[in-house]
Each structure stands twice: as structure tokens, then as C-alpha cells.
Amino acid sequence: MKRGMKIAFLSLSMFLIGSMFAEGLASADTKESKPGMNTNKLANVAHRGASGHAPEHTISSYKLGEEMKGDYIEIDLQMTKDGELIAMHDESVDRTTNGTGLVKDYTLEEIKQLDAGSWFNEKYPEKAKKSYEGLQVPTLEEVIQTFGKDARYYIETKSPEVYPGMEKELLRVLEKYNLTGVNERSSKVLIQSFSKESLLKMEDLNPNLPLVQLISYKEQATISDEELNELTEYAVGVGMSYTKIDEDYVQQVRNAGLHIHPYTVNEKEDMERLLDWGVTGMFTNYPDRLNEVLKKK
């Protein structure tokens, strides 16, 4: 009788230990599957490409950003009348093309008729190039087709409230080119937005993509522990104007386990100060300048 009880007790113990071990593995798997980004290297984000040197959001600008060792190609998204995602910062085509009106009122075919480069030559004659004349507005797919899966993409959903279905279409394109899933472990794609709602839609569609919450401050930036806790529930990092933050703000964000990528930092003195404060990356129109600063650190 005692022998039988002993065997039963040992069997129950083994079962409980096995269950705990399996639960631990499941927990580890869950933790491993959460989105993240490379923490070993400061992110040099080529803002709209190397837009200090070439027309923003054109293949020429993106290529130059890559040549200047930018870590990420930053792409602002707008959506055409026929549902195509294009690379453009503004809701209207007025500033960066020879057209007028809203992107949402143009078909892709009509967008492709526009000159997206000559404005740069006119505004910055000292940087003008004949090759910039007549540049086209690229689609998101064209950018990915040009640079491939080895490039890193920092994509912003701009004005998502204007474009129903933007998030779903973005995910469709990323999935088409195998830029979701295991790639998020090496931070191949980051999704940013000022719209929390848009980011949460992306999380619902694919919880593996790392998200960055953009924050707009009119005054000097402050952030509470409550806000930081809320951000950590869905985002891996935050971004805001570098002119609104100080060292204490940076350290608060870092202590919460979040990355911080201020924008748009173009002067070496500002780059050096932000690095000293502990930012984990920054947006710049001059990725070449940032690399020069990083080499001296």
C-alpha cells in the first residue's frame, strides 16, 4: 500500500514539474514572439531619404540615403484615389510636384504624370541636378522592389483618418514582399504614426511588427509614468521634435524600456548633444553628417 502511494506521489510530482516546464517554455516563446528592434546600433534614419541633398521621397533621395549609410529608408504614406500607397509627406501634391490638389483625388496613373524633382532644383539651385527633373512619385511597392528585403524601412501612416483601409493595404504589401514575421527580430520594418488608433490597427492585423508612437508637443515635452506604461503596451519606441525634449525626458523614456528617435536633426552640434543624452536613434536629412558624428563617438 505504501509502495503504491509512493509511486502515485512520484508520478504526480513528475507531472507537475513537467507542466511547469512546459508553461515556462510557452512563456518564453510568447516573450520571444513579441516585436522588437535591434538595440545594438543607433538608428540613423534617412528622413524622406537623404532629403537635404535630393528631392524628398524619390528613388534618387532614397538611393543617396543608402549610399550615405542611412540605416533606414523613411517612407511617409499617402493613398491615391484608386487605393495605391505612395511615398509623399503632404496630403496635397502642391509642395513637392508641379501639380495641385489632394493625393486622394488623384489616381496612381495621374500621380505618375507629375514632376516630383524640379521643385528641388528651383528651391536649392546650389544642389540642383539635371537628373532630378521629371522624377516620379514612387509607390511603396516600387521602393521595396528597388531596395529589396535587405533594406530597412521606417514607414509612417500619414493622415490615416483620410484613408480608410491604409493599414490593411500596408500589411498586404509588406506580406507580399516577406517583410513581416521573422524579419521584425532584426528590425527590417518599423511602423510609426501620430495616430495611436492607426498603430493599434496595425497591431491587430499583425502583432509582430514593431510600432513607434509619434508625439507632437507644442510646449516643452513632459511625459508621465502612466503615459509611458500605456505606450509600452503596444509600442517599442517614441518619436518627437528634438527641439522639445531635454536629457531628463530622454532618460525617462529609456528607463521605461522604450527607444527614442527624435526628428529632424540636421546640425552636428544637435546630434552630439542628443547622443550624449542617450537617444537610440534620430531622423536626419543628412545621414552623412550623422555618420561623421558617430565615427567620432
Tab-separated table of C-alpha atoms in Angstrom:
chain	number	residue	atom	x	y	z
A	1	MET	CA	0.000	0.000	0.000
A	2	LYS	CA	2.759	2.409	0.970
A	3	ARG	CA	4.693	1.473	-2.154
A	4	GLY	CA	1.629	2.280	-4.332
A	5	MET	CA	1.155	5.648	-2.639
A	6	LYS	CA	4.828	6.460	-3.131
A	7	ILE	CA	4.633	5.679	-6.854
A	8	ALA	CA	1.476	7.773	-7.203
A	9	PHE	CA	3.139	10.663	-5.374
A	10	LEU	CA	6.230	10.474	-7.606
A	11	SER	CA	4.032	10.354	-10.715
A	12	LEU	CA	2.099	13.418	-9.589
A	13	SER	CA	5.357	15.278	-8.838
A	14	MET	CA	6.756	14.455	-12.245
A	15	PHE	CA	3.510	15.623	-13.881
A	16	LEU	CA	3.572	18.933	-12.009
A	17	ILE	CA	7.243	19.572	-12.819
A	18	GLY	CA	6.600	18.760	-16.477
A	19	SER	CA	3.633	21.122	-16.561
A	20	MET	CA	5.659	23.934	-15.025
A	21	PHE	CA	8.487	23.342	-17.510
A	22	ALA	CA	6.092	23.390	-20.454
A	23	GLU	CA	4.459	26.548	-19.140
A	24	GLY	CA	7.876	28.159	-18.836
A	25	LEU	CA	8.682	27.286	-22.424
A	26	ALA	CA	5.356	28.668	-23.612
A	27	SER	CA	6.007	31.861	-21.686
A	28	ALA	CA	9.477	32.146	-23.226
A	29	ASP	CA	8.040	31.569	-26.687
A	30	THR	CA	5.450	34.286	-26.114
A	31	LYS	CA	8.111	36.697	-24.935
A	32	GLU	CA	10.348	35.852	-27.911
A	33	SER	CA	7.495	36.421	-30.347
A	34	LYS	CA	6.875	39.961	-29.174
A	35	PRO	CA	8.074	42.600	-31.644
A	36	GLY	CA	11.322	44.338	-31.007
A	37	MET	CA	14.181	46.103	-32.714
A	38	ASN	CA	17.940	45.960	-32.792
A	39	THR	CA	19.285	47.617	-29.656
A	40	ASN	CA	22.961	47.282	-30.566
A	41	LYS	CA	23.181	50.138	-33.044
A	42	LEU	CA	21.971	53.718	-33.050
A	43	ALA	CA	19.388	54.185	-35.821
A	44	ASN	CA	20.494	56.688	-38.471
A	45	VAL	CA	17.158	57.309	-40.198
A	46	ALA	CA	17.434	58.953	-43.618
A	47	HIS	CA	14.488	61.345	-43.334
A	48	ARG	CA	12.491	61.129	-46.590
A	49	GLY	CA	15.748	59.735	-47.953
A	50	ALA	CA	18.806	61.984	-47.957
A	51	SER	CA	16.396	64.855	-48.430
A	52	GLY	CA	18.975	67.519	-47.605
A	53	HIS	CA	20.725	66.558	-50.834
A	54	ALA	CA	17.956	65.377	-53.192
A	55	PRO	CA	14.182	65.704	-53.750
A	56	GLU	CA	12.418	64.080	-50.808
A	57	HIS	CA	10.584	60.792	-51.199
A	58	THR	CA	12.049	59.977	-54.589
A	59	ILE	CA	14.092	56.925	-55.535
A	60	SER	CA	17.053	59.273	-56.035
A	61	SER	CA	16.770	60.527	-52.461
A	62	TYR	CA	16.403	57.017	-51.059
A	63	LYS	CA	19.417	55.755	-53.027
A	64	LEU	CA	21.521	58.635	-51.794
A	65	GLY	CA	20.423	57.907	-48.227
A	66	GLU	CA	21.573	54.321	-48.663
A	67	GLU	CA	24.923	55.457	-50.129
A	68	MET	CA	25.382	57.747	-47.132
A	69	LYS	CA	24.945	54.760	-44.805
A	70	GLY	CA	21.492	55.591	-43.523
A	71	ASP	CA	20.121	52.607	-41.611
A	72	TYR	CA	16.505	53.127	-42.588
A	73	ILE	CA	14.603	54.380	-45.615
A	74	GLU	CA	11.857	56.555	-44.152
A	75	ILE	CA	8.636	56.476	-46.149
A	76	ASP	CA	5.613	58.698	-45.464
A	77	LEU	CA	2.492	57.141	-46.928
A	78	GLN	CA	-0.423	58.746	-48.705
A	79	MET	CA	-3.104	56.870	-50.655
A	80	THR	CA	-4.391	57.563	-54.156
A	81	LYS	CA	-7.988	57.631	-55.322
A	82	ASP	CA	-7.611	54.064	-56.566
A	83	GLY	CA	-6.121	52.776	-53.316
A	84	GLU	CA	-2.380	52.779	-54.094
A	85	LEU	CA	0.109	53.675	-51.372
A	86	ILE	CA	2.624	56.293	-52.500
A	87	ALA	CA	5.613	57.961	-50.870
A	88	MET	CA	4.700	61.564	-50.085
A	89	HIS	CA	4.720	63.656	-46.932
A	90	ASP	CA	1.846	66.045	-47.608
A	91	GLU	CA	-1.803	65.263	-48.226
A	92	SER	CA	-1.574	67.583	-51.235
A	93	VAL	CA	0.799	67.358	-54.191
A	94	ASP	CA	1.391	71.127	-54.324
A	95	ARG	CA	4.686	71.476	-52.451
A	96	THR	CA	6.732	68.654	-53.988
A	97	THR	CA	5.332	68.334	-57.518
A	98	ASN	CA	4.158	70.558	-60.366
A	99	GLY	CA	0.553	69.565	-59.639
A	100	THR	CA	-2.138	70.919	-57.354
A	101	GLY	CA	-4.767	69.302	-55.185
A	102	LEU	CA	-5.119	66.366	-52.808
A	103	VAL	CA	-3.498	62.987	-53.288
A	104	LYS	CA	-6.801	61.265	-52.564
A	105	ASP	CA	-8.318	62.928	-55.630
A	106	TYR	CA	-5.637	61.566	-57.981
A	107	THR	CA	-5.394	58.076	-59.460
A	108	LEU	CA	-1.954	56.496	-59.483
A	109	GLU	CA	-1.757	56.981	-63.241
A	110	GLU	CA	-2.385	60.704	-62.756
A	111	ILE	CA	0.171	60.912	-59.925
A	112	LYS	CA	2.753	59.346	-62.230
A	113	GLN	CA	2.335	62.237	-64.687
A	114	LEU	CA	3.647	64.715	-62.107
A	115	ASP	CA	7.203	66.054	-61.872
A	116	ALA	CA	8.450	65.359	-58.332
A	117	GLY	CA	12.001	66.680	-58.735
A	118	SER	CA	12.168	70.042	-60.468
A	119	TRP	CA	10.858	71.908	-57.420
A	120	PHE	CA	14.038	70.899	-55.567
A	121	ASN	CA	16.273	72.356	-58.284
A	122	GLU	CA	14.340	75.615	-58.140
A	123	LYS	CA	14.411	75.835	-54.336
A	124	TYR	CA	18.035	74.712	-53.925
A	125	PRO	CA	19.916	75.811	-57.071
A	126	GLU	CA	23.261	75.074	-55.399
A	127	LYS	CA	22.227	71.397	-55.120
A	128	ALA	CA	20.366	71.177	-58.435
A	129	LYS	CA	20.941	68.281	-60.833
A	130	LYS	CA	19.574	67.739	-64.300
A	131	SER	CA	18.692	64.169	-63.307
A	132	TYR	CA	16.198	65.451	-60.739
A	133	GLU	CA	13.990	66.944	-63.433
A	134	GLY	CA	10.908	64.833	-64.102
A	135	LEU	CA	11.379	62.376	-61.245
A	136	GLN	CA	8.239	60.380	-60.491
A	137	VAL	CA	6.444	59.859	-57.203
A	138	PRO	CA	7.207	56.247	-56.222
A	139	THR	CA	4.715	53.758	-54.829
A	140	LEU	CA	5.555	51.841	-51.666
A	141	GLU	CA	5.883	48.705	-53.781
A	142	GLU	CA	8.320	50.390	-56.160
A	143	VAL	CA	10.520	51.438	-53.238
A	144	ILE	CA	10.576	47.895	-51.867
A	145	GLN	CA	11.168	46.441	-55.339
A	146	THR	CA	14.122	48.810	-55.772
A	147	PHE	CA	15.843	48.195	-52.438
A	148	GLY	CA	14.670	44.683	-51.613
A	149	LYS	CA	14.384	42.694	-48.406
A	150	ASP	CA	17.884	43.540	-47.220
A	151	ALA	CA	16.990	47.210	-46.741
A	152	ARG	CA	15.305	48.550	-43.605
A	153	TYR	CA	12.094	50.543	-43.858
A	154	TYR	CA	10.712	53.084	-41.385
A	155	ILE	CA	7.141	53.619	-42.598
A	156	GLU	CA	4.669	56.230	-41.393
A	157	THR	CA	0.921	56.057	-41.835
A	158	LYS	CA	0.177	59.701	-42.592
A	159	SER	CA	-3.346	61.071	-42.080
A	160	PRO	CA	-4.811	57.553	-41.726
A	161	GLU	CA	-8.218	59.049	-40.909
A	162	VAL	CA	-8.315	60.341	-44.502
A	163	TYR	CA	-7.528	56.943	-45.990
A	164	PRO	CA	-9.752	54.090	-44.770
A	165	GLY	CA	-8.007	50.770	-45.238
A	166	MET	CA	-4.485	52.232	-45.314
A	167	GLU	CA	-3.228	49.831	-42.635
A	168	LYS	CA	-4.667	46.768	-44.342
A	169	GLU	CA	-3.099	47.737	-47.666
A	170	LEU	CA	0.240	48.438	-45.979
A	171	LEU	CA	0.257	44.987	-44.405
A	172	ARG	CA	-0.709	43.389	-47.734
A	173	VAL	CA	2.326	44.958	-49.403
A	174	LEU	CA	4.675	44.012	-46.555
A	175	GLU	CA	3.434	40.434	-46.592
A	176	LYS	CA	3.784	40.260	-50.384
A	177	TYR	CA	7.492	41.016	-50.041
A	178	ASN	CA	8.022	38.878	-46.921
A	179	LEU	CA	8.750	41.869	-44.709
A	180	THR	CA	6.757	40.609	-41.740
A	181	GLY	CA	7.273	37.676	-39.413
A	182	VAL	CA	10.854	36.726	-38.596
A	183	ASN	CA	12.221	39.942	-40.094
A	184	GLU	CA	10.942	42.014	-37.218
A	185	ARG	CA	13.599	40.478	-34.973
A	186	SER	CA	16.260	42.407	-36.899
A	187	SER	CA	14.040	45.469	-37.239
A	188	LYS	CA	13.610	45.273	-41.004
A	189	VAL	CA	10.392	47.274	-40.759
A	190	LEU	CA	9.219	49.830	-38.216
A	191	ILE	CA	5.753	51.365	-38.394
A	192	GLN	CA	5.286	54.855	-36.978
A	193	SER	CA	2.331	57.200	-36.734
A	194	PHE	CA	0.986	60.162	-34.807
A	195	SER	CA	-2.278	58.197	-34.732
A	196	LYS	CA	-2.478	55.712	-31.871
A	197	GLU	CA	-5.596	54.298	-33.498
A	198	SER	CA	-3.654	53.533	-36.672
A	199	LEU	CA	-0.889	51.794	-34.734
A	200	LEU	CA	-3.408	49.692	-32.813
A	201	LYS	CA	-4.989	48.682	-36.126
A	202	MET	CA	-1.567	47.530	-37.289
A	203	GLU	CA	-1.119	45.593	-34.053
A	204	ASP	CA	-4.487	43.877	-34.552
A	205	LEU	CA	-3.579	42.993	-38.143
A	206	ASN	CA	-0.099	41.727	-37.281
A	207	PRO	CA	1.217	41.843	-33.704
A	208	ASN	CA	4.788	41.070	-34.861
A	209	LEU	CA	5.535	44.496	-36.343
A	210	PRO	CA	7.397	46.938	-34.060
A	211	LEU	CA	5.448	50.177	-33.608
A	212	VAL	CA	6.690	53.692	-32.836
A	213	GLN	CA	4.340	56.328	-31.453
A	214	LEU	CA	4.997	59.834	-32.764
A	215	ILE	CA	4.121	62.610	-30.318
A	216	SER	CA	3.567	66.273	-31.116
A	217	TYR	CA	4.417	68.807	-28.413
A	218	LYS	CA	3.592	72.495	-28.614
A	219	GLU	CA	5.432	73.247	-25.383
A	220	GLN	CA	8.470	71.696	-23.697
A	221	ALA	CA	7.908	67.927	-23.664
A	222	THR	CA	6.842	66.183	-20.470
A	223	ILE	CA	5.661	62.610	-20.016
A	224	SER	CA	4.172	60.798	-17.028
A	225	ASP	CA	4.830	57.267	-15.806
A	226	GLU	CA	1.208	56.480	-16.618
A	227	GLU	CA	1.701	57.599	-20.234
A	228	LEU	CA	4.903	55.575	-20.502
A	229	ASN	CA	3.226	52.457	-19.129
A	230	GLU	CA	0.446	52.863	-21.672
A	231	LEU	CA	2.963	53.268	-24.512
A	232	THR	CA	4.878	50.134	-23.549
A	233	GLU	CA	1.711	48.091	-24.027
A	234	TYR	CA	1.900	48.469	-27.820
A	235	ALA	CA	4.989	50.465	-28.878
A	236	VAL	CA	8.723	49.783	-28.886
A	237	GLY	CA	9.598	53.456	-29.111
A	238	VAL	CA	8.560	57.080	-29.450
A	239	GLY	CA	9.499	59.981	-31.699
A	240	MET	CA	9.083	63.731	-31.351
A	241	SER	CA	10.732	67.003	-32.318
A	242	TYR	CA	14.230	67.157	-30.853
A	243	THR	CA	13.638	70.838	-30.036
A	244	LYS	CA	11.035	69.933	-27.393
A	245	ILE	CA	12.997	67.444	-25.290
A	246	ASP	CA	15.797	67.511	-22.734
A	247	GLU	CA	18.068	64.935	-21.099
A	248	ASP	CA	15.594	64.154	-18.304
A	249	TYR	CA	12.879	63.372	-20.852
A	250	VAL	CA	15.221	61.068	-22.781
A	251	GLN	CA	16.197	59.212	-19.631
A	252	GLN	CA	12.560	58.800	-18.573
A	253	VAL	CA	11.757	57.187	-21.888
A	254	ARG	CA	14.841	54.961	-21.789
A	255	ASN	CA	14.136	53.877	-18.225
A	256	ALA	CA	10.701	52.750	-19.353
A	257	GLY	CA	12.389	50.411	-21.833
A	258	LEU	CA	11.403	52.404	-24.917
A	259	HIS	CA	13.510	53.596	-27.819
A	260	ILE	CA	13.539	57.304	-28.621
A	261	HIS	CA	14.081	58.638	-32.153
A	262	PRO	CA	13.770	62.453	-32.284
A	263	TYR	CA	13.296	64.322	-35.570
A	264	THR	CA	14.601	66.133	-37.656
A	265	VAL	CA	18.209	66.655	-36.561
A	266	ASN	CA	20.420	68.284	-39.189
A	267	GLU	CA	23.217	70.070	-37.319
A	268	LYS	CA	26.187	68.196	-35.868
A	269	GLU	CA	26.068	70.114	-32.596
A	270	ASP	CA	22.473	68.969	-32.000
A	271	MET	CA	23.347	65.398	-32.995
A	272	GLU	CA	26.195	65.293	-30.483
A	273	ARG	CA	24.032	66.672	-27.682
A	274	LEU	CA	21.252	64.152	-28.306
A	275	LEU	CA	23.721	61.284	-28.368
A	276	ASP	CA	25.118	62.445	-25.033
A	277	TRP	CA	21.580	62.452	-23.649
A	278	GLY	CA	21.123	58.819	-24.663
A	279	VAL	CA	18.763	58.759	-27.656
A	280	THR	CA	18.699	55.436	-29.517
A	281	GLY	CA	18.392	56.969	-32.984
A	282	MET	CA	17.347	60.076	-34.855
A	283	PHE	CA	15.890	61.291	-38.131
A	284	THR	CA	18.087	63.477	-40.291
A	285	ASN	CA	18.045	64.936	-43.792
A	286	TYR	CA	21.821	64.444	-43.746
A	287	PRO	CA	22.668	60.828	-42.850
A	288	ASP	CA	26.237	61.528	-43.973
A	289	ARG	CA	26.625	64.162	-41.238
A	290	LEU	CA	25.258	61.853	-38.570
A	291	ASN	CA	27.692	59.128	-39.593
A	292	GLU	CA	30.558	61.598	-39.306
A	293	VAL	CA	29.436	62.395	-35.766
A	294	LEU	CA	29.023	58.725	-34.862
A	295	LYS	CA	32.540	57.881	-36.067
A	296	LYS	CA	33.955	60.350	-33.531
A	297	LYS	CA	31.981	58.913	-30.619
